[in-house]
mmCIF file of C-alpha atoms in Angstrom:
data_model
loop_
_atom_site.group_PDB
_atom_site.id
_atom_site.type_symbol
_atom_site.label_atom_id
_atom_site.label_comp_id
_atom_site.label_asym_id
_atom_site.label_seq_id
_atom_site.Cartn_x
_atom_site.Cartn_y
_atom_site.Cartn_z
ATOM 1 C CA MET A 1 7.325 5.582 10.296
ATOM 2 C CA ASP A 2 8.562 3.368 7.342
ATOM 3 C CA ALA A 3 8.393 5.064 3.973
ATOM 4 C CA LYS A 4 5.977 3.604 1.509
ATOM 5 C CA PRO A 5 7.569 2.125 -1.572
ATOM 6 C CA ALA A 6 7.045 4.031 -4.992
ATOM 7 C CA VAL A 7 4.505 2.632 -7.245
ATOM 8 C CA VAL A 8 5.076 2.228 -10.920
ATOM 9 C CA GLU A 9 2.097 1.231 -13.301
ATOM 10 C CA LEU A 10 2.332 -1.359 -16.097
ATOM 11 C CA GLY A 11 -0.747 -1.364 -18.516
ATOM 12 C CA VAL A 12 -1.864 -4.604 -20.245
ATOM 13 C CA LEU A 13 -3.851 -4.006 -23.519
ATOM 14 C CA ILE A 14 -7.063 -5.994 -24.110
ATOM 15 C CA TYR A 15 -8.168 -5.726 -27.755
ATOM 16 C CA PRO A 16 -10.597 -7.896 -29.876
ATOM 17 C CA GLY A 17 -9.060 -11.245 -30.206
ATOM 18 C CA ALA A 18 -6.339 -10.744 -27.476
ATOM 19 C CA GLN A 19 -5.167 -13.984 -25.741
ATOM 20 C CA LEU A 20 -6.761 -13.562 -22.374
ATOM 21 C CA ALA A 21 -4.340 -16.244 -20.948
ATOM 22 C CA ALA A 22 -1.463 -13.828 -21.524
ATOM 23 C CA VAL A 23 -3.413 -10.871 -20.011
ATOM 24 C CA HIS A 24 -4.084 -12.782 -16.775
ATOM 25 C CA GLY A 25 -0.616 -14.543 -16.968
ATOM 26 C CA LEU A 26 1.053 -11.212 -17.067
ATOM 27 C CA THR A 27 -1.113 -9.976 -14.167
ATOM 28 C CA ASP A 28 -0.113 -12.908 -12.045
ATOM 29 C CA LEU A 29 3.595 -12.664 -13.040
ATOM 30 C CA PHE A 30 3.815 -9.052 -11.799
ATOM 31 C CA ALA A 31 1.958 -10.054 -8.599
ATOM 32 C CA VAL A 32 4.510 -12.730 -7.857
ATOM 33 C CA ALA A 33 7.321 -10.223 -8.667
ATOM 34 C CA ASN A 34 5.750 -7.949 -6.027
ATOM 35 C CA ARG A 35 5.638 -10.728 -3.432
ATOM 36 C CA VAL A 36 9.178 -11.642 -4.222
ATOM 37 C CA ALA A 37 10.420 -8.029 -3.848
ATOM 38 C CA ALA A 38 8.570 -7.606 -0.530
ATOM 39 C CA GLU A 39 10.321 -10.515 0.873
ATOM 40 C CA HIS A 40 13.610 -8.719 0.159
ATOM 41 C CA GLN A 41 12.234 -5.952 2.400
ATOM 42 C CA SER A 42 13.837 -3.354 0.529
ATOM 43 C CA ALA A 43 12.229 0.145 0.648
ATOM 44 C CA GLN A 44 14.087 1.144 -2.399
ATOM 45 C CA LEU A 45 12.233 -1.266 -4.755
ATOM 46 C CA PRO A 46 8.935 0.089 -6.186
ATOM 47 C CA ARG A 47 5.618 -1.762 -6.160
ATOM 48 C CA LEU A 48 4.307 -2.862 -9.486
ATOM 49 C CA ARG A 49 0.662 -1.680 -10.172
ATOM 50 C CA VAL A 50 -1.183 -3.564 -13.056
ATOM 51 C CA SER A 51 -3.905 -1.991 -14.975
ATOM 52 C CA HIS A 52 -6.039 -3.623 -17.930
ATOM 53 C CA TRP A 53 -6.950 -1.194 -20.667
ATOM 54 C CA GLN A 54 -10.015 -2.307 -22.869
ATOM 55 C CA VAL A 55 -10.222 -1.228 -26.528
ATOM 56 C CA GLU A 56 -13.872 -0.403 -27.307
ATOM 57 C CA GLY A 57 -14.787 0.696 -30.888
ATOM 58 C CA ASP A 58 -12.726 3.502 -32.342
ATOM 59 C CA GLN A 59 -12.178 5.268 -28.755
ATOM 60 C CA PRO A 60 -8.829 5.205 -26.869
ATOM 61 C CA PRO A 61 -8.607 2.323 -24.512
ATOM 62 C CA VAL A 62 -10.145 2.718 -21.134
ATOM 63 C CA ARG A 63 -9.015 1.346 -17.796
ATOM 64 C CA ASP A 64 -11.294 -1.535 -16.623
ATOM 65 C CA HIS A 65 -9.069 -3.195 -13.971
ATOM 66 C CA ASP A 66 -6.436 -1.822 -11.553
ATOM 67 C CA SER A 67 -4.629 -4.054 -9.053
ATOM 68 C CA ASP A 68 -3.703 -1.067 -6.813
ATOM 69 C CA PRO A 69 -6.136 1.914 -7.277
ATOM 70 C CA GLY A 70 -4.560 5.334 -6.527
ATOM 71 C CA THR A 71 -3.166 8.399 -8.008
ATOM 72 C CA ASP A 72 -2.470 8.067 -11.761
ATOM 73 C CA ALA A 73 1.153 8.859 -12.310
ATOM 74 C CA GLY A 74 1.296 7.653 -15.892
ATOM 75 C CA LEU A 75 2.216 4.266 -17.343
ATOM 76 C CA VAL A 76 5.876 3.096 -17.259
ATOM 77 C CA ALA A 77 5.176 0.290 -19.754
ATOM 78 C CA VAL A 78 2.378 -0.980 -22.019
ATOM 79 C CA VAL A 79 2.200 -4.549 -22.935
ATOM 80 C CA ILE A 80 0.291 -5.763 -26.061
ATOM 81 C CA PRO A 81 -0.579 -9.465 -25.679
ATOM 82 C CA PRO A 82 -0.674 -11.992 -28.544
ATOM 83 C CA SER A 83 -3.903 -12.860 -30.449
ATOM 84 C CA ILE A 84 -5.104 -16.343 -31.019
ATOM 85 C CA GLY A 85 -7.050 -15.518 -34.131
ATOM 86 C CA GLY A 86 -9.301 -12.994 -35.770
ATOM 87 C CA PHE A 87 -6.800 -10.219 -35.485
ATOM 88 C CA SER A 88 -6.469 -7.903 -38.522
ATOM 89 C CA ALA A 89 -3.879 -5.145 -38.607
ATOM 90 C CA ALA A 90 -5.815 -3.279 -41.141
ATOM 91 C CA GLN A 91 -8.786 -2.854 -38.562
ATOM 92 C CA VAL A 92 -6.798 -1.445 -35.812
ATOM 93 C CA PRO A 93 -8.925 1.538 -34.467
ATOM 94 C CA ALA A 94 -7.460 5.134 -34.883
ATOM 95 C CA GLY A 95 -8.102 5.777 -31.212
ATOM 96 C CA LEU A 96 -5.809 2.970 -30.137
ATOM 97 C CA ILE A 97 -3.075 4.128 -32.522
ATOM 98 C CA HIS A 98 -3.210 7.584 -31.052
ATOM 99 C CA TRP A 99 -3.267 6.278 -27.571
ATOM 100 C CA LEU A 100 -0.050 4.190 -28.140
ATOM 101 C CA ARG A 101 1.783 7.035 -29.637
ATOM 102 C CA GLU A 102 0.643 9.222 -26.766
ATOM 103 C CA GLN A 103 1.882 6.778 -24.103
ATOM 104 C CA HIS A 104 5.184 6.394 -25.889
ATOM 105 C CA ALA A 105 5.636 10.200 -26.146
ATOM 106 C CA ARG A 106 5.097 10.391 -22.398
ATOM 107 C CA GLY A 107 7.874 7.945 -21.840
ATOM 108 C CA ALA A 108 6.230 4.536 -21.568
ATOM 109 C CA THR A 109 8.009 1.448 -22.963
ATOM 110 C CA LEU A 110 5.872 -0.341 -25.358
ATOM 111 C CA GLY A 111 6.096 -4.265 -25.743
ATOM 112 C CA GLY A 112 4.284 -6.297 -28.214
ATOM 113 C CA VAL A 113 4.071 -10.029 -27.971
ATOM 114 C CA CYS A 114 3.824 -12.243 -31.268
ATOM 115 C CA VAL A 115 1.388 -10.567 -33.491
ATOM 116 C CA GLY A 116 0.825 -7.901 -30.940
ATOM 117 C CA SER A 117 4.002 -6.387 -32.576
ATOM 118 C CA MET A 118 1.700 -5.559 -35.521
ATOM 119 C CA LEU A 119 -0.151 -3.014 -33.439
ATOM 120 C CA LEU A 120 3.154 -1.304 -32.736
ATOM 121 C CA ALA A 121 3.999 -1.383 -36.551
ATOM 122 C CA GLU A 122 0.558 0.129 -37.262
ATOM 123 C CA SER A 123 1.517 3.063 -34.990
ATOM 124 C CA GLY A 124 4.378 3.944 -37.097
ATOM 125 C CA LEU A 125 6.735 3.926 -34.001
ATOM 126 C CA LEU A 126 8.723 0.873 -35.434
ATOM 127 C CA ASP A 127 9.577 2.528 -38.586
ATOM 128 C CA GLY A 128 13.326 2.425 -39.128
ATOM 129 C CA ARG A 129 13.640 0.262 -36.054
ATOM 130 C CA SER A 130 14.303 -3.508 -35.577
ATOM 131 C CA ALA A 131 11.397 -5.899 -34.553
ATOM 132 C CA THR A 132 10.443 -9.361 -34.504
ATOM 133 C CA THR A 133 6.958 -11.261 -34.827
ATOM 134 C CA HIS A 134 5.490 -14.797 -35.071
ATOM 135 C CA TRP A 135 6.971 -16.816 -37.946
ATOM 136 C CA THR A 136 3.528 -17.268 -39.573
ATOM 137 C CA SER A 137 3.070 -13.539 -39.864
ATOM 138 C CA ALA A 138 6.578 -12.802 -41.020
ATOM 139 C CA LYS A 139 5.901 -12.552 -44.756
ATOM 140 C CA ALA A 140 2.779 -10.458 -44.365
ATOM 141 C CA PHE A 141 4.441 -8.261 -41.692
ATOM 142 C CA ALA A 142 7.508 -7.532 -44.106
ATOM 143 C CA GLU A 143 5.189 -6.745 -47.005
ATOM 144 C CA ARG A 144 2.970 -4.402 -44.966
ATOM 145 C CA TYR A 145 5.841 -2.594 -43.045
ATOM 146 C CA PRO A 146 8.723 -2.286 -45.400
ATOM 147 C CA HIS A 147 10.367 0.377 -43.377
ATOM 148 C CA ILE A 148 10.866 -1.952 -40.354
ATOM 149 C CA LYS A 149 13.930 -4.090 -40.053
ATOM 150 C CA LEU A 150 12.338 -7.483 -39.503
ATOM 151 C CA LYS A 151 14.269 -10.174 -37.490
ATOM 152 C CA ALA A 152 12.014 -12.969 -37.774
ATOM 153 C CA ASP A 153 14.592 -15.433 -36.504
ATOM 154 C CA THR A 154 15.183 -13.444 -33.248
ATOM 155 C CA PRO A 155 12.937 -14.468 -30.429
ATOM 156 C CA ILE A 156 12.983 -11.009 -28.806
ATOM 157 C CA VAL A 157 14.137 -7.720 -29.997
ATOM 158 C CA ASP A 158 14.648 -5.397 -27.018
ATOM 159 C CA ASP A 159 15.171 -1.901 -28.495
ATOM 160 C CA GLY A 160 14.957 -0.058 -25.127
ATOM 161 C CA ASP A 161 11.721 1.869 -25.537
ATOM 162 C CA LEU A 162 10.143 -0.657 -27.947
ATOM 163 C CA ILE A 163 10.264 -4.343 -27.304
ATOM 164 C CA THR A 164 8.986 -7.107 -29.598
ATOM 165 C CA THR A 165 8.822 -10.947 -29.196
ATOM 166 C CA ALA A 166 8.124 -13.727 -31.734
ATOM 167 C CA GLY A 167 6.461 -16.522 -29.644
ATOM 168 C CA LEU A 168 2.908 -16.796 -28.764
ATOM 169 C CA MET A 169 3.882 -17.613 -25.154
ATOM 170 C CA ALA A 170 6.722 -15.174 -25.000
ATOM 171 C CA TRP A 171 4.621 -12.892 -22.899
ATOM 172 C CA SER A 172 6.329 -14.441 -19.940
ATOM 173 C CA GLU A 173 9.806 -13.446 -21.047
ATOM 174 C CA LEU A 174 8.664 -9.883 -22.003
ATOM 175 C CA GLY A 175 7.045 -9.633 -18.457
ATOM 176 C CA LEU A 176 10.281 -10.833 -16.761
ATOM 177 C CA ARG A 177 12.174 -8.220 -18.872
ATOM 178 C CA LEU A 178 10.103 -5.492 -17.359
ATOM 179 C CA VAL A 179 10.581 -7.065 -13.877
ATOM 180 C CA ASP A 180 14.236 -7.004 -14.589
ATOM 181 C CA ARG A 181 14.247 -3.250 -15.355
ATOM 182 C CA LEU A 182 11.982 -2.221 -12.604
ATOM 183 C CA LEU A 183 13.049 -4.541 -9.731
ATOM 184 C CA GLY A 184 16.503 -5.900 -10.822
ATOM 185 C CA PRO A 185 17.848 -9.228 -12.240
ATOM 186 C CA SER A 186 17.708 -11.057 -9.006
ATOM 187 C CA ILE A 187 13.934 -10.407 -8.457
ATOM 188 C CA ALA A 188 13.199 -11.441 -12.145
ATOM 189 C CA SER A 189 15.280 -14.711 -11.762
ATOM 190 C CA ALA A 190 13.483 -15.524 -8.490
ATOM 191 C CA THR A 191 10.005 -14.804 -10.038
ATOM 192 C CA ALA A 192 10.899 -17.039 -13.057
ATOM 193 C CA ARG A 193 12.096 -19.781 -10.683
ATOM 194 C CA PHE A 194 8.693 -19.521 -8.738
ATOM 195 C CA LEU A 195 6.727 -19.775 -11.968
ATOM 196 C CA VAL A 196 8.975 -22.405 -13.358
ATOM 197 C CA VAL A 197 9.526 -20.689 -16.653
ATOM 198 C CA GLU A 198 12.578 -19.885 -18.642
ATOM 199 C CA HIS A 199 14.393 -16.687 -18.396
ATOM 200 C CA SER A 200 17.496 -15.466 -20.253
ATOM 201 C CA ASP A 201 20.604 -15.962 -17.990
ATOM 202 C CA SER A 202 22.565 -13.191 -19.625
ATOM 203 C CA ALA A 203 20.822 -10.490 -17.684
ATOM 204 C CA SER A 204 21.449 -11.660 -14.240
ATOM 205 C CA ALA A 205 24.947 -12.964 -15.026
ATOM 206 C CA CYS A 206 26.214 -9.654 -16.850
ATOM 207 C CA GLY A 207 23.991 -7.058 -15.324
ATOM 208 C CA SER A 208 20.623 -6.270 -16.599
ATOM 209 C CA ASN A 209 19.933 -5.443 -20.253
ATOM 210 C CA PHE A 210 20.177 -1.694 -20.695
ATOM 211 C CA ALA A 211 16.813 -0.318 -19.342
ATOM 212 C CA PRO A 212 16.791 3.456 -20.322
ATOM 213 C CA ILE A 213 14.922 5.827 -17.844
ATOM 214 C CA LEU A 214 12.080 7.135 -20.080
ATOM 215 C CA ASN A 215 9.375 8.415 -17.589
ATOM 216 C CA HIS A 216 11.326 11.282 -16.237
ATOM 217 C CA GLY A 217 8.999 14.031 -17.647
ATOM 218 C CA ASP A 218 11.736 16.118 -19.525
ATOM 219 C CA ALA A 219 10.154 16.097 -23.036
ATOM 220 C CA ALA A 220 13.377 17.510 -24.624
ATOM 221 C CA ILE A 221 15.603 14.821 -23.316
ATOM 222 C CA LEU A 222 12.976 11.981 -24.195
ATOM 223 C CA LYS A 223 13.021 13.249 -27.761
ATOM 224 C CA VAL A 224 16.799 12.749 -27.966
ATOM 225 C CA GLN A 225 16.547 9.301 -26.270
ATOM 226 C CA HIS A 226 13.924 8.124 -28.797
ATOM 227 C CA TRP A 227 16.202 9.537 -31.552
ATOM 228 C CA LEU A 228 19.146 7.624 -30.080
ATOM 229 C CA GLN A 229 17.192 4.434 -30.011
ATOM 230 C CA GLY A 230 16.081 4.790 -33.549
ATOM 231 C CA ASN A 231 19.637 5.315 -34.848
ATOM 232 C CA GLY A 232 21.393 2.961 -32.482
ATOM 233 C CA ALA A 233 23.471 5.941 -31.035
ATOM 234 C CA THR A 234 25.839 5.530 -33.944
ATOM 235 C CA ASP A 235 27.698 8.462 -35.452
ATOM 236 C CA VAL A 236 26.224 11.086 -32.984
ATOM 237 C CA SER A 237 27.900 13.988 -31.207
ATOM 238 C CA LEU A 238 27.200 16.082 -28.224
ATOM 239 C CA THR A 239 26.340 19.148 -30.660
ATOM 240 C CA ALA A 240 23.869 16.915 -32.662
ATOM 241 C CA MET A 241 22.148 15.792 -29.537
ATOM 242 C CA ALA A 242 21.884 19.202 -27.956
ATOM 243 C CA GLU A 243 20.486 20.581 -31.343
ATOM 244 C CA ARG A 244 17.852 17.693 -31.473
ATOM 245 C CA ALA A 245 16.793 18.661 -27.892
ATOM 246 C CA GLY A 246 16.722 22.410 -28.776
ATOM 247 C CA LEU A 247 19.125 23.221 -25.851
ATOM 248 C CA GLU A 248 22.537 24.844 -25.381
ATOM 249 C CA GLU A 249 25.129 22.239 -24.846
ATOM 250 C CA ARG A 250 25.936 22.817 -21.205
ATOM 251 C CA THR A 251 22.217 22.882 -20.324
ATOM 252 C CA PHE A 252 21.648 19.770 -22.328
ATOM 253 C CA LEU A 253 24.419 17.918 -20.463
ATOM 254 C CA ARG A 254 23.006 18.965 -17.157
ATOM 255 C CA ARG A 255 19.412 18.000 -17.974
ATOM 256 C CA PHE A 256 20.350 14.841 -19.731
ATOM 257 C CA ARG A 257 22.278 13.428 -16.694
ATOM 258 C CA ALA A 258 19.461 14.766 -14.304
ATOM 259 C CA ALA A 259 16.792 12.785 -16.389
ATOM 260 C CA THR A 260 18.745 9.577 -17.237
ATOM 261 C CA GLY A 261 21.444 9.303 -14.609
ATOM 262 C CA LEU A 262 24.126 8.884 -17.136
ATOM 263 C CA LYS A 263 26.318 11.251 -19.283
ATOM 264 C CA PRO A 264 25.381 11.237 -22.849
ATOM 265 C CA THR A 265 28.559 9.339 -23.814
ATOM 266 C CA GLU A 266 27.904 6.704 -21.033
ATOM 267 C CA TYR A 267 24.186 6.333 -22.387
ATOM 268 C CA CYS A 268 25.459 5.858 -25.881
ATOM 269 C CA GLN A 269 27.864 3.141 -24.809
ATOM 270 C CA HIS A 270 25.136 1.274 -23.073
ATOM 271 C CA LEU A 271 22.755 1.512 -26.127
ATOM 272 C CA ARG A 272 25.757 0.138 -28.456
ATOM 273 C CA VAL A 273 26.653 -2.677 -26.030
ATOM 274 C CA GLY A 274 22.939 -3.725 -25.720
ATOM 275 C CA LYS A 275 22.705 -4.070 -29.432
ATOM 276 C CA ALA A 276 26.024 -5.920 -29.523
ATOM 277 C CA ARG A 277 24.848 -8.294 -26.800
ATOM 278 C CA GLU A 278 21.738 -9.229 -28.996
ATOM 279 C CA MET A 279 23.789 -9.784 -31.996
ATOM 280 C CA LEU A 280 26.370 -11.884 -30.147
ATOM 281 C CA GLU A 281 23.355 -14.121 -28.780
ATOM 282 C CA PHE A 282 21.494 -14.440 -32.065
ATOM 283 C CA THR A 283 23.852 -13.920 -34.991
ATOM 284 C CA ASN A 284 27.181 -15.511 -36.125
ATOM 285 C CA GLY A 285 28.628 -12.163 -37.421
ATOM 286 C CA THR A 286 32.329 -11.612 -36.431
ATOM 287 C CA ILE A 287 33.159 -9.673 -33.373
ATOM 288 C CA ASP A 288 34.848 -6.873 -35.538
ATOM 289 C CA HIS A 289 31.881 -6.638 -37.843
ATOM 290 C CA ILE A 290 29.550 -6.329 -34.697
ATOM 291 C CA ALA A 291 31.717 -3.702 -33.391
ATOM 292 C CA TRP A 292 31.484 -1.844 -36.726
ATOM 293 C CA THR A 293 27.616 -2.414 -36.841
ATOM 294 C CA VAL A 294 27.078 -0.777 -33.545
ATOM 295 C CA GLY A 295 29.196 2.215 -34.185
ATOM 296 C CA TYR A 296 32.811 1.411 -33.055
ATOM 297 C CA GLN A 297 35.555 1.923 -35.821
ATOM 298 C CA ASP A 298 38.096 0.556 -33.394
ATOM 299 C CA PRO A 299 37.288 -2.926 -32.369
ATOM 300 C CA GLY A 300 39.813 -2.754 -29.508
ATOM 301 C CA ALA A 301 37.829 0.233 -28.034
ATOM 302 C CA PHE A 302 34.500 -1.879 -28.471
ATOM 303 C CA ARG A 303 36.051 -4.815 -26.632
ATOM 304 C CA ALA A 304 37.216 -2.658 -23.744
ATOM 305 C CA THR A 305 33.792 -0.990 -23.488
ATOM 306 C CA PHE A 306 31.940 -4.253 -23.733
ATOM 307 C CA ARG A 307 33.852 -5.884 -20.940
ATOM 308 C CA LYS A 308 33.559 -2.767 -18.767
ATOM 309 C CA ILE A 309 29.852 -3.047 -18.903
ATOM 310 C CA THR A 310 29.112 -6.604 -18.968
ATOM 311 C CA GLY A 311 32.304 -8.061 -17.181
ATOM 312 C CA LEU A 312 32.976 -10.465 -20.101
ATOM 313 C CA ALA A 313 34.885 -10.138 -23.352
ATOM 314 C CA PRO A 314 32.576 -10.376 -26.507
ATOM 315 C CA SER A 315 33.964 -13.839 -27.365
ATOM 316 C CA GLU A 316 33.305 -15.161 -23.648
ATOM 317 C CA TYR A 317 29.827 -13.651 -23.809
ATOM 318 C CA ARG A 318 28.892 -15.540 -27.125
ATOM 319 C CA THR A 319 30.384 -18.671 -25.759
ATOM 320 C CA ARG A 320 27.982 -18.546 -22.717
ATOM 321 C CA PHE A 321 24.804 -17.092 -24.094
ATOM 322 C CA GLY A 322 24.956 -17.557 -27.892
ATOM 323 C CA ASN A 323 21.797 -19.166 -29.198
ATOM 324 C CA LEU A 324 23.276 -20.269 -32.623
ATOM 325 C CA THR A 325 25.777 -23.013 -33.507
ATOM 326 C CA PRO A 326 28.995 -21.900 -35.156
ATOM 327 C CA PRO A 327 28.887 -21.682 -38.780
ATOM 328 C CA HIS A 328 30.296 -24.665 -40.664
ATOM 329 C CA ILE A 329 33.798 -24.211 -41.847
ATOM 330 C CA SER A 330 34.706 -26.320 -44.904
ATOM 331 C CA ARG A 331 38.128 -28.051 -44.961
#
């Protein structure tokens, strides 16, 4: 008897003013991804289960749609669609804020599209982190959330457990990012081709953007992962990580690898290279400066690690995937 594939659930939030085209578009995108994955006939690929969560008053969201009813194993991701008008961050229900924090604490990745990123900002989870939002909301966002590093000129900020996008129609790219994480870059690319939508070539060409495993159920290790995401894994030590987890070092090493599939040093390398990839794509900073920013004192060590993970030198990566023109050099 063939083993049934694992099921992973992605929740799509419906709040007052949410763009329903994004809600149903994401639902269709994940359905297409399931069909493409099924054509590969790989029992190792999970099946995506999509649920809609309706915000009603000040209560936590309630499930009002499920594409594959069954045992509730917890959400691996929550997507907050954009709003096309009438959204006020000051009126976000307390029940929704608590629910978002709860899902994050359980290991779900949270993604906000356009002004949907404001809901993440209201939760406080983005404090001290980088994020983006729609250009029309950038000024108000920066004023209301001074502790968030706003990158208004960056179309998507993938910070592992928290992802924000700037465009009103960027729900498709966020959806494809999640497909890439859960089903792999080839399935994400095939899904994009079927839907005839753009998808970043960097993931499929250089391996997926780093997708940390967060829904493993080890609260002590998840606490350290969230901490590493917040500080960019710069200037951290095994001792500091073990202390953050409240574990003896040997126990921490064993449980960290069991939960994430990586040694702490490897995990930190992937985090740093992921941030470097974003900077190479969306900024004109020098490679040495980027190396220093993501935590490498030795640019040579950074270049070696970057090539090991992506297969390209940083300069080659920027040439292929950079979204900015080189700065003008006066003669």
